[in-house]
Amino acid sequence: MKKEVSDFVAYLKEKEKNKSINPTDQVEEPAVKYGVKFSDILLNGPVFSEAQIEKIEETRKSINEWRTK
């Protein structure tokens, strides 16, 4: 058993040594199911309307006034 473990460790070390690492390689963006990129989902996702943004700002203002009392 000890021999098998040491052989496996030697194999992993050799594999790592032979791996060519190129710093200019770019990491590929993971694809979501059906081949849609995650960044596309984020960029094309829902956004707040102007009315919703105003309501959020009013709510924040009310909360801040309540906290300072």
mmCIF file of C-alpha atoms in Angstrom:
data_model
loop_
_atom_site.group_PDB
_atom_site.id
_atom_site.type_symbol
_atom_site.label_atom_id
_atom_site.label_comp_id
_atom_site.label_asym_id
_atom_site.label_seq_id
_atom_site.Cartn_x
_atom_site.Cartn_y
_atom_site.Cartn_z
ATOM 1 C CA MET A 1 0.000 0.000 0.000
ATOM 2 C CA LYS A 2 2.839 2.398 0.877
ATOM 3 C CA LYS A 3 4.444 1.771 -2.522
ATOM 4 C CA GLU A 4 1.177 2.546 -4.329
ATOM 5 C CA VAL A 5 0.804 5.837 -2.474
ATOM 6 C CA SER A 6 4.386 6.899 -3.150
ATOM 7 C CA ASP A 7 4.009 5.949 -6.843
ATOM 8 C CA PHE A 8 0.834 7.992 -7.056
ATOM 9 C CA VAL A 9 2.477 11.015 -5.398
ATOM 10 C CA ALA A 10 5.427 10.713 -7.791
ATOM 11 C CA TYR A 11 3.007 10.549 -10.716
ATOM 12 C CA LEU A 12 1.206 13.698 -9.546
ATOM 13 C CA LYS A 13 4.482 15.566 -9.071
ATOM 14 C CA GLU A 14 5.657 14.570 -12.541
ATOM 15 C CA LYS A 15 2.339 15.545 -14.065
ATOM 16 C CA GLU A 16 2.506 18.969 -12.409
ATOM 17 C CA LYS A 17 6.104 19.481 -13.538
ATOM 18 C CA ASN A 18 5.208 18.661 -17.156
ATOM 19 C CA LYS A 19 2.203 20.959 -17.171
ATOM 20 C CA SER A 20 2.938 24.047 -19.234
ATOM 21 C CA ILE A 21 1.661 27.157 -17.536
ATOM 22 C CA ASN A 22 1.156 30.150 -19.770
ATOM 23 C CA PRO A 23 0.237 33.364 -17.894
ATOM 24 C CA THR A 24 -1.358 34.781 -21.042
ATOM 25 C CA ASP A 25 -3.960 32.003 -21.100
ATOM 26 C CA GLN A 26 -7.350 33.379 -20.232
ATOM 27 C CA VAL A 27 -9.719 31.506 -18.002
ATOM 28 C CA GLU A 28 -12.771 30.428 -19.927
ATOM 29 C CA GLU A 29 -16.020 31.764 -18.532
ATOM 30 C CA PRO A 30 -18.246 28.973 -17.248
ATOM 31 C CA ALA A 31 -21.361 28.390 -19.308
ATOM 32 C CA VAL A 32 -24.761 27.993 -17.775
ATOM 33 C CA LYS A 33 -27.206 25.330 -18.895
ATOM 34 C CA TYR A 34 -28.176 25.611 -22.578
ATOM 35 C CA GLY A 35 -24.910 27.376 -23.434
ATOM 36 C CA VAL A 36 -25.834 30.791 -22.037
ATOM 37 C CA LYS A 37 -22.952 32.675 -20.446
ATOM 38 C CA PHE A 38 -23.381 33.864 -16.877
ATOM 39 C CA SER A 39 -22.326 37.400 -17.836
ATOM 40 C CA ASP A 40 -25.090 37.511 -20.469
ATOM 41 C CA ILE A 41 -27.642 36.569 -17.829
ATOM 42 C CA LEU A 42 -26.396 39.348 -15.539
ATOM 43 C CA LEU A 43 -26.215 41.972 -18.265
ATOM 44 C CA ASN A 44 -29.655 41.175 -19.643
ATOM 45 C CA GLY A 45 -31.346 40.744 -16.279
ATOM 46 C CA PRO A 46 -34.119 42.853 -14.787
ATOM 47 C CA VAL A 47 -33.444 46.462 -13.812
ATOM 48 C CA PHE A 48 -35.280 48.911 -11.572
ATOM 49 C CA SER A 49 -37.564 51.484 -13.123
ATOM 50 C CA GLU A 50 -37.173 55.166 -12.229
ATOM 51 C CA ALA A 51 -40.271 54.963 -9.995
ATOM 52 C CA GLN A 52 -38.815 52.004 -8.114
ATOM 53 C CA ILE A 53 -35.494 53.805 -7.638
ATOM 54 C CA GLU A 54 -37.299 56.890 -6.278
ATOM 55 C CA LYS A 55 -39.293 54.708 -3.864
ATOM 56 C CA ILE A 56 -36.078 53.062 -2.638
ATOM 57 C CA GLU A 57 -34.465 56.475 -2.084
ATOM 58 C CA GLU A 58 -37.520 57.704 -0.162
ATOM 59 C CA THR A 59 -37.494 54.590 1.992
ATOM 60 C CA ARG A 60 -33.770 54.976 2.739
ATOM 61 C CA LYS A 61 -34.313 58.606 3.665
ATOM 62 C CA SER A 62 -37.186 57.671 6.018
ATOM 63 C CA ILE A 63 -35.127 54.938 7.653
ATOM 64 C CA ASN A 64 -32.158 57.278 8.133
ATOM 65 C CA GLU A 65 -34.416 59.916 9.726
ATOM 66 C CA TRP A 66 -35.903 57.297 12.044
ATOM 67 C CA ARG A 67 -32.433 56.057 13.050
ATOM 68 C CA THR A 68 -31.201 59.529 14.014
ATOM 69 C CA LYS A 69 -34.119 60.238 16.376
#
